[in-house]
Protein backbone atom coordinates (compact mmCIF):
# COMPACT_ATOMS: atom_id res chain seq x y z
CA UNK A 1 15.64 8.75 6.10
CA UNK A 2 18.91 8.23 4.62
CA UNK A 3 19.70 5.28 7.19
CA UNK A 4 16.24 3.48 5.89
CA UNK A 5 17.24 4.21 2.29
CA UNK A 6 20.81 3.21 2.77
CA UNK A 7 20.12 -0.33 4.60
CA UNK A 8 16.46 -1.64 4.50
CA UNK A 9 14.83 -3.10 1.00
CA UNK A 10 12.17 -0.75 -0.79
CA UNK A 11 8.99 -2.72 -0.36
CA UNK A 12 7.63 -0.26 2.16
CA UNK A 13 9.05 3.04 -0.03
CA UNK A 14 10.53 5.50 2.43
CA UNK A 15 8.78 6.17 6.03
CA UNK A 16 7.90 10.23 6.38
CA UNK A 17 8.63 9.99 9.98
CA UNK A 18 10.73 8.08 12.78
CA UNK A 19 8.55 6.97 15.78
CA UNK A 20 10.75 6.35 19.03
CA UNK A 21 8.30 6.37 21.91
CA UNK A 22 4.58 5.94 22.70
CA UNK A 23 2.14 6.31 25.79
CA UNK A 24 -1.43 5.07 25.46
CA UNK A 25 -2.75 6.79 22.52
CA UNK A 26 0.15 8.92 21.73
CA UNK A 27 3.52 8.23 20.10
CA UNK A 28 6.46 10.64 19.66
CA UNK A 29 8.89 11.09 16.74
CA UNK A 30 12.65 11.40 16.61
CA UNK A 31 12.42 15.18 16.56
CA UNK A 32 9.94 14.86 19.84
CA UNK A 33 6.91 15.92 18.07
CA UNK A 34 3.43 14.18 19.59
CA UNK A 35 1.12 12.45 17.28
CA UNK A 36 -2.45 10.94 18.21
CA UNK A 37 -2.25 7.74 17.26
CA UNK A 38 -5.81 6.36 15.20
CA UNK A 39 -4.44 3.80 13.47
CA UNK A 40 -2.77 1.76 16.03
CA UNK A 41 -0.41 -0.03 14.10
CA UNK A 42 -3.28 -1.44 11.50
CA UNK A 43 -5.68 -2.16 14.24
CA UNK A 44 -2.92 -3.76 16.40
CA UNK A 45 -2.24 -2.19 19.34
CA UNK A 46 -5.50 -2.54 20.73
CA UNK A 47 -4.69 -1.21 24.32
CA UNK A 48 -2.32 1.53 23.03
CA UNK A 49 1.20 2.24 23.77
CA UNK A 50 2.88 0.96 26.94
CA UNK A 51 0.03 -0.53 28.97
CA UNK A 52 0.80 -1.55 32.33
CA UNK A 53 -0.48 -4.97 31.85
CA UNK A 54 1.39 -6.01 28.70
CA UNK A 55 4.44 -4.58 30.11
CA UNK A 56 4.25 -6.30 33.18
CA UNK A 57 3.28 -9.90 31.72
CA UNK A 58 5.91 -9.36 28.98
CA UNK A 59 8.80 -8.26 31.74
CA UNK A 60 8.11 -11.15 33.91
CA UNK A 61 7.86 -13.60 30.87
CA UNK A 62 10.95 -12.78 29.41
CA UNK A 63 12.96 -13.56 32.92
CA UNK A 64 11.01 -16.37 33.40
CA UNK A 65 10.82 -18.78 30.14
CA UNK A 66 11.90 -17.00 26.67
CA UNK A 67 11.03 -19.80 23.72
CA UNK A 68 10.31 -23.26 24.17
CA UNK A 69 9.56 -24.71 20.80
CA UNK A 70 6.29 -26.47 19.75
CA UNK A 71 8.53 -29.77 21.25
CA UNK A 72 7.09 -28.64 24.54
CA UNK A 73 3.93 -27.28 26.20
CA UNK A 74 3.92 -24.07 28.44
CA UNK A 75 1.12 -22.66 30.81
CA UNK A 76 0.61 -19.68 28.58
CA UNK A 77 -0.32 -21.61 25.13
CA UNK A 78 -3.00 -23.69 27.10
CA UNK A 79 -4.33 -21.13 29.12
CA UNK A 80 -4.74 -18.93 25.73
CA UNK A 81 -5.83 -21.91 23.74
CA UNK A 82 -8.79 -22.31 26.06
CA UNK A 83 -9.59 -18.75 26.34
CA UNK A 84 -10.04 -18.40 22.38
CA UNK A 85 -12.24 -21.66 22.65
CA UNK A 86 -14.48 -19.99 25.10
CA UNK A 87 -14.72 -16.86 23.03
CA UNK A 88 -15.84 -19.45 20.42
CA UNK A 89 -18.63 -20.75 22.38
CA UNK A 90 -18.25 -24.41 20.94
CA UNK A 91 -15.69 -26.75 22.92
CA UNK A 92 -15.06 -28.41 19.83
CA UNK A 93 -12.53 -25.42 18.82
CA UNK A 94 -9.00 -26.23 18.43
CA UNK A 95 -6.12 -23.41 17.95
CA UNK A 96 -3.23 -23.79 16.13
CA UNK A 97 -0.95 -20.57 17.05
CA UNK A 98 1.59 -18.61 14.33
CA UNK A 99 3.16 -15.01 14.08
CA UNK A 100 0.91 -13.35 11.68
CA UNK A 101 -2.58 -12.89 9.88
CA UNK A 102 -0.85 -14.10 6.64
CA UNK A 103 0.51 -17.00 8.31
CA UNK A 104 -2.80 -17.51 9.88
CA UNK A 105 -4.79 -17.76 6.44
CA UNK A 106 -1.65 -19.97 4.82
CA UNK A 107 -2.98 -22.71 7.54
CA UNK A 108 -6.31 -22.11 6.81
CA UNK A 109 -5.45 -22.35 3.06
CA UNK A 110 -3.27 -25.76 3.99
CA UNK A 111 -6.25 -27.12 6.46
CA UNK A 112 -8.75 -26.84 3.46
CA UNK A 113 -6.37 -29.62 1.41
CA UNK A 114 -6.76 -32.08 4.10
CA UNK A 115 -10.62 -31.89 2.55
CA UNK A 116 -9.23 -33.68 -0.46
CA UNK A 117 -10.32 -30.55 -2.60
CA UNK A 118 -8.56 -27.76 -4.03
CA UNK A 119 -10.75 -25.23 -5.12
CA UNK A 120 -11.11 -22.06 -3.30
CA UNK A 121 -13.71 -18.98 -3.43
CA UNK A 122 -12.39 -15.82 -2.24
CA UNK A 123 -13.95 -12.00 -2.91
CA UNK A 124 -12.70 -9.31 -4.90
CA UNK A 125 -10.78 -6.53 -3.17
CA UNK A 126 -10.21 -8.61 -0.19
CA UNK A 127 -6.73 -8.53 1.85
CA UNK A 128 -5.39 -11.95 3.17
CA UNK A 129 -1.80 -11.15 3.46
CA UNK A 130 1.37 -10.67 1.20
CA UNK A 131 2.75 -14.43 1.35
CA UNK A 132 2.12 -16.72 -1.83
CA UNK A 133 -0.90 -18.33 -0.80
CA UNK A 134 -2.24 -15.58 1.30
CA UNK A 135 -1.82 -13.53 -1.72
CA UNK A 136 -3.49 -15.61 -3.79
CA UNK A 137 -6.38 -15.68 -1.61
CA UNK A 138 -6.04 -11.46 -1.82
CA UNK A 139 -8.58 -10.20 -4.31
CA UNK A 140 -6.33 -6.87 -4.95
CA UNK A 141 -5.09 -7.28 -8.58
CA UNK A 142 -2.46 -4.71 -7.92
CA UNK A 143 -1.01 -6.55 -5.15
CA UNK A 144 -0.95 -10.23 -6.93
CA UNK A 145 -0.07 -9.05 -10.84
CA UNK A 146 3.26 -8.68 -10.39
CA UNK A 147 3.84 -12.04 -8.69
CA UNK A 148 1.74 -14.47 -10.93
CA UNK A 149 1.44 -17.31 -11.71
CA UNK A 150 -0.12 -17.92 -8.09
CA UNK A 151 -1.95 -20.79 -6.56
CA UNK A 152 -4.17 -22.15 -9.30
CA UNK A 153 -7.95 -22.99 -8.30
CA UNK A 154 -8.80 -19.74 -6.60
CA UNK A 155 -11.81 -17.50 -7.66
CA UNK A 156 -12.57 -14.25 -6.68
CA UNK A 157 -16.03 -12.75 -6.68
CA UNK A 158 -17.73 -9.52 -5.68
CA UNK A 159 -17.67 -9.04 -2.06
CA UNK A 160 -21.39 -8.96 -0.78
CA UNK A 161 -22.94 -10.52 -3.89
CA UNK A 162 -24.74 -13.31 -2.72
CA UNK A 163 -25.69 -14.88 -6.02
CA UNK A 164 -22.36 -14.27 -7.44
CA UNK A 165 -20.90 -16.69 -4.19
CA UNK A 166 -24.06 -19.15 -5.10
CA UNK A 167 -22.89 -19.79 -8.50
CA UNK A 168 -19.37 -20.11 -7.64
CA UNK A 169 -19.57 -22.56 -4.98
CA UNK A 170 -19.77 -26.39 -5.70
CA UNK A 171 -19.08 -29.83 -4.73
CA UNK A 172 -15.26 -29.38 -5.54
CA UNK A 173 -14.96 -26.19 -3.48
CA UNK A 174 -12.47 -27.05 -0.39
CA UNK A 175 -13.13 -23.47 1.20
CA UNK A 176 -14.57 -20.29 0.78
CA UNK A 177 -12.67 -17.34 3.21
CA UNK A 178 -14.56 -13.88 3.43
CA UNK A 179 -14.03 -10.95 5.97
CA UNK A 180 -16.85 -10.13 8.16
CA UNK A 181 -16.00 -6.60 7.38
CA UNK A 182 -13.20 -5.61 4.68
CA UNK A 183 -10.53 -3.58 6.22
CA UNK A 184 -7.92 -2.91 3.50
CA UNK A 185 -10.30 -2.47 1.31
CA UNK A 186 -11.62 0.93 3.10
CA UNK A 187 -13.61 -0.93 5.74
CA UNK A 188 -16.68 -2.36 3.68
CA UNK A 189 -19.69 -3.91 5.51
CA UNK A 190 -21.64 -6.42 3.47
CA UNK A 191 -25.70 -6.59 3.18
CA UNK A 192 -27.18 -7.74 6.55
CA UNK A 193 -27.82 -11.51 5.31
CA UNK A 194 -24.74 -11.88 3.22
CA UNK A 195 -22.82 -14.17 5.90
CA UNK A 196 -25.77 -16.19 6.21
CA UNK A 197 -25.90 -16.79 2.49
CA UNK A 198 -22.46 -17.95 2.42
CA UNK A 199 -22.92 -20.33 5.15
CA UNK A 200 -25.78 -21.98 3.46
CA UNK A 201 -23.93 -22.55 0.37
CA UNK A 202 -21.08 -23.80 2.15
CA UNK A 203 -23.35 -26.52 3.86
CA UNK A 204 -25.19 -27.08 0.96
CA UNK A 205 -21.90 -28.23 -0.90
CA UNK A 206 -19.68 -29.60 2.06
CA UNK A 207 -16.91 -26.48 1.82
CA UNK A 208 -15.54 -25.10 4.81
CA UNK A 209 -16.48 -21.30 5.52
CA UNK A 210 -13.03 -19.52 6.74
CA UNK A 211 -14.05 -15.96 8.46
CA UNK A 212 -10.88 -13.92 7.95
CA UNK A 213 -11.09 -11.84 11.30
CA UNK A 214 -7.40 -10.54 11.54
CA UNK A 215 -8.62 -6.89 11.44
CA UNK A 216 -12.12 -7.24 13.09
CA UNK A 217 -11.07 -9.57 16.19
CA UNK A 218 -9.95 -8.87 19.60
CA UNK A 219 -12.58 -6.69 20.15
CA UNK A 220 -12.23 -4.13 17.23
CA UNK A 221 -15.56 -4.18 16.43
CA UNK A 222 -17.19 -4.43 19.87
CA UNK A 223 -17.26 -8.10 20.01
CA UNK A 224 -14.30 -10.71 19.97
CA UNK A 225 -14.31 -11.95 16.50
CA UNK A 226 -16.06 -9.59 14.58
CA UNK A 227 -18.55 -11.90 12.78
CA UNK A 228 -20.84 -12.20 15.80
CA UNK A 229 -23.59 -9.72 14.07
CA UNK A 230 -24.38 -12.48 11.63
CA UNK A 231 -25.33 -15.16 14.05
CA UNK A 232 -22.96 -17.50 11.75
CA UNK A 233 -20.44 -19.78 13.36
CA UNK A 234 -17.82 -20.40 10.88
CA UNK A 235 -15.91 -23.70 10.32
CA UNK A 236 -12.48 -21.69 10.75
CA UNK A 237 -11.48 -18.15 12.08
CA UNK A 238 -8.09 -16.50 11.77
CA UNK A 239 -6.74 -14.17 13.97
CA UNK A 240 -3.80 -11.96 14.62
CA UNK A 241 -3.10 -8.01 14.48
CA UNK A 242 -4.76 -7.34 18.00
CA UNK A 243 -4.30 -10.63 19.41
CA UNK A 244 -0.85 -10.25 20.83
CA UNK A 245 -1.30 -6.29 21.62
CA UNK A 246 1.72 -5.18 19.37
CA UNK A 247 3.71 -8.48 19.80
CA UNK A 248 3.77 -10.81 16.67
CA UNK A 249 0.85 -13.50 17.14
CA UNK A 250 -1.45 -15.07 15.08
CA UNK A 251 -4.05 -17.91 15.29
CA UNK A 252 -6.10 -20.15 13.30
CA UNK A 253 -8.95 -21.61 14.82
CA UNK A 254 -10.68 -24.54 13.41
CA UNK A 255 -14.30 -25.82 14.65
CA UNK A 256 -16.26 -29.09 14.57
CA UNK A 257 -15.00 -31.67 12.01
CA UNK A 258 -12.67 -28.95 10.68
CA UNK A 259 -10.81 -29.06 13.75
CA UNK A 260 -9.55 -32.83 13.50
CA UNK A 261 -8.36 -32.42 9.98
CA UNK A 262 -4.46 -31.74 10.50
CA UNK A 263 -2.38 -34.60 11.71
CA UNK A 264 0.26 -34.93 13.91
CA UNK A 265 3.23 -33.17 11.37
CA UNK A 266 0.94 -31.52 9.02
CA UNK A 267 2.30 -27.99 10.03
CA UNK A 268 3.90 -26.08 12.15
CA UNK A 269 5.49 -22.80 13.37
CA UNK A 270 8.85 -22.23 15.49
CA UNK A 271 7.67 -19.15 17.21
CA UNK A 272 3.88 -19.49 16.81
CA UNK A 273 2.39 -19.42 20.49
CA UNK A 274 5.70 -18.47 22.11
CA UNK A 275 5.79 -17.71 25.78
CA UNK A 276 6.18 -14.29 25.75
CA UNK A 277 3.85 -13.34 22.93
CA UNK A 278 1.07 -15.35 24.66
CA UNK A 279 1.68 -13.96 27.68
CA UNK A 280 1.02 -10.37 26.15
CA UNK A 281 -2.59 -12.05 24.46
CA UNK A 282 -3.60 -12.85 27.75
CA UNK A 283 -2.82 -9.50 29.15
CA UNK A 284 -4.68 -8.12 26.47
CA UNK A 285 -7.55 -10.41 27.05
CA UNK A 286 -7.64 -9.85 30.98
CA UNK A 287 -7.47 -6.03 30.35
CA UNK A 288 -10.40 -6.04 27.90
CA UNK A 289 -12.38 -8.17 30.17
CA UNK A 290 -11.53 -6.38 33.45
CA UNK A 291 -11.88 -2.67 32.13
CA UNK A 292 -14.97 -3.56 30.09
CA UNK A 293 -13.47 -2.32 26.99
CA UNK A 294 -15.98 -3.88 24.60
CA UNK A 295 -18.76 -1.84 26.29
CA UNK A 296 -15.92 1.24 25.87
CA UNK A 297 -15.60 0.52 22.56
CA UNK A 298 -19.38 0.78 21.32
CA UNK A 299 -19.93 3.97 23.32
CA UNK A 300 -16.90 5.80 21.83
CA UNK A 301 -18.00 4.30 18.54
CA UNK A 302 -21.56 5.81 18.67
CA UNK A 303 -19.87 9.22 19.60
CA UNK A 304 -17.60 9.11 16.37
CA UNK A 305 -19.90 7.63 13.84
CA UNK A 306 -22.53 10.76 14.73
CA UNK A 307 -19.69 13.46 14.88
CA UNK A 308 -17.90 11.86 11.75
CA UNK A 309 -21.16 12.22 9.87
CA UNK A 310 -21.42 16.07 10.36
CA UNK A 311 -18.06 16.86 9.25
CA UNK A 312 -18.05 18.78 5.81
CA UNK A 313 -16.65 16.94 2.99
CA UNK A 314 -17.29 13.11 4.44
CA UNK A 315 -20.14 11.32 2.57
CA UNK A 316 -20.26 8.31 4.54
CA UNK A 317 -19.12 6.84 7.66
CA UNK A 318 -18.96 2.92 7.91
CA UNK A 319 -17.87 -0.01 9.80
CA UNK A 320 -18.31 -1.36 13.27
CA UNK A 321 -16.78 -0.60 16.77
CA UNK A 322 -13.45 1.27 16.12
CA UNK A 323 -12.77 0.00 12.71
CA UNK A 324 -14.51 2.75 10.75
CA UNK A 325 -13.80 4.02 7.20
CA UNK A 326 -14.85 7.40 6.04
CA UNK A 327 -15.63 8.19 2.14
CA UNK A 328 -14.89 11.52 1.08
CA UNK A 329 -16.22 13.89 -1.60
CA UNK A 330 -13.40 14.79 -3.27
CA UNK A 331 -10.07 12.37 -4.00
CA UNK A 332 -7.94 13.96 -1.44
CA UNK A 333 -7.35 11.19 1.20
CA UNK A 334 -3.36 10.62 0.68
CA UNK A 335 -3.41 14.46 0.99
CA UNK A 336 -5.42 14.54 3.93
CA UNK A 337 -3.35 11.88 5.57
CA UNK A 338 -0.53 14.30 5.19
CA UNK A 339 -2.03 17.09 6.39
CA UNK A 340 -3.35 15.33 9.60
CA UNK A 341 0.31 14.39 10.26
CA UNK A 342 1.19 17.79 9.96
CA UNK A 343 -1.47 18.66 12.57
CA UNK A 344 -0.32 15.64 14.95
CA UNK A 345 -2.76 12.83 13.87
CA UNK A 346 -2.15 9.84 12.41
CA UNK A 347 -4.72 7.88 9.94
CA UNK A 348 -4.87 5.65 7.00
CA UNK A 349 -5.77 6.33 3.21
CA UNK A 350 -6.44 2.98 1.70
CA UNK A 351 -7.62 4.83 -1.31
CA UNK A 352 -7.69 8.40 -2.71
CA UNK A 353 -11.16 8.60 -1.34
CA UNK A 354 -11.37 6.70 1.60
CA UNK A 355 -10.08 7.32 5.15
CA UNK A 356 -9.34 4.34 7.62
CA UNK A 357 -9.26 5.01 11.48
CA UNK A 358 -8.42 1.88 14.01
CA UNK A 359 -7.64 3.62 17.27
CA UNK A 360 -6.64 1.55 20.64
CA UNK A 361 -9.93 0.14 22.09
CA UNK A 362 -9.38 2.08 25.34
CA UNK A 363 -8.99 5.72 23.50
CA UNK A 364 -10.80 8.20 25.94
CA UNK A 365 -13.75 10.25 24.48
CA UNK A 366 -11.42 12.93 25.34
CA UNK A 367 -8.85 12.02 22.68
CA UNK A 368 -11.91 10.97 20.25
CA UNK A 369 -13.03 14.58 20.54
CA UNK A 370 -9.31 15.91 19.93
CA UNK A 371 -9.46 13.72 17.06
CA UNK A 372 -12.59 14.95 15.57
CA UNK A 373 -11.38 18.48 15.99
CA UNK A 374 -7.80 17.69 14.03
CA UNK A 375 -9.69 15.68 11.36
CA UNK A 376 -12.09 18.54 10.71
CA UNK A 377 -9.61 21.00 10.52
CA UNK A 378 -7.47 19.17 7.95
CA UNK A 379 -9.99 18.22 5.78
CA UNK A 380 -11.17 21.59 5.60
CA UNK A 381 -7.67 22.82 4.56
CA UNK A 382 -7.11 20.12 1.93
CA UNK A 383 -10.49 20.81 0.43
CA UNK A 384 -10.38 24.32 0.55
CA UNK A 385 -6.35 24.77 -0.15
């Protein structure tokens, strides 16, 4: 990777492989080696690589209308906003489009300032992005500390601890931001009534409740956003990753009174909601609906949860849909990622004892079985040398 070292900044470190092509749930490196992709661009390529619907939609759009800026409307942005509004089940919902999850969370943070309040409550170990506002929300000291001072007035409490959340929210709180399931922290599912409790505390104090659905959204958990299991309706939803099916696209959706907080000129994004990215998003949604992928997600998920729980060395399987975290009985997760790559499998280790998998939502049961076989072999080799 000499060319990488000589031309790119070192913020990612040096990648171990160079990928040159992909089809479905497989990618190929520069040496021609195939890998089963069980990370999907970190929960982004929800239809895998080279899905015909996305290829067709993007090709048609780029030859028709490429970029218009937000001085003008175009059909795709209107249709996509209406689709997302429908998925919320609330006609009051209004959408702001941007390019990433960090930008969506920055927009939510900025929106909360329109309440006249400035205090924010987030959770420890959360991940909301790396731009300065989103980083201020992120509850991971290793990512935050080198860039202090960050925004003031942001407190972090333990995820899943309702009492801690209740103590921190007050009449000065502008917003509370939580992930329905924590992704970057290792796929952590909160207690059953946690989101309901947070909703109640926000209502009692007039604070906005923001659900960061960047990683859980767009069918990843078997639902459109990932918070539906709670029965709670937030004031703000942030989306990205799977929304564009591999193209950069994010969204901040505000509901109810929050949908009217932004006024003309308050916020913007040059590329947000551009014709090409929104064409891809519409193709993603159409494919999910036509191919009944949400049902498929739950079927494959049931298989993986059952099979992975039986793998020697796995002590816990958690998550929802195809966002799954595996806790190992040894601190060998990083080594397991390397061994899996050697055996033709791409996975991720958020920490030394946790593996995260997030394959394409249309992954076949056959490839899910192949994953279990390779993963089991890789873990056995790592545990026993």
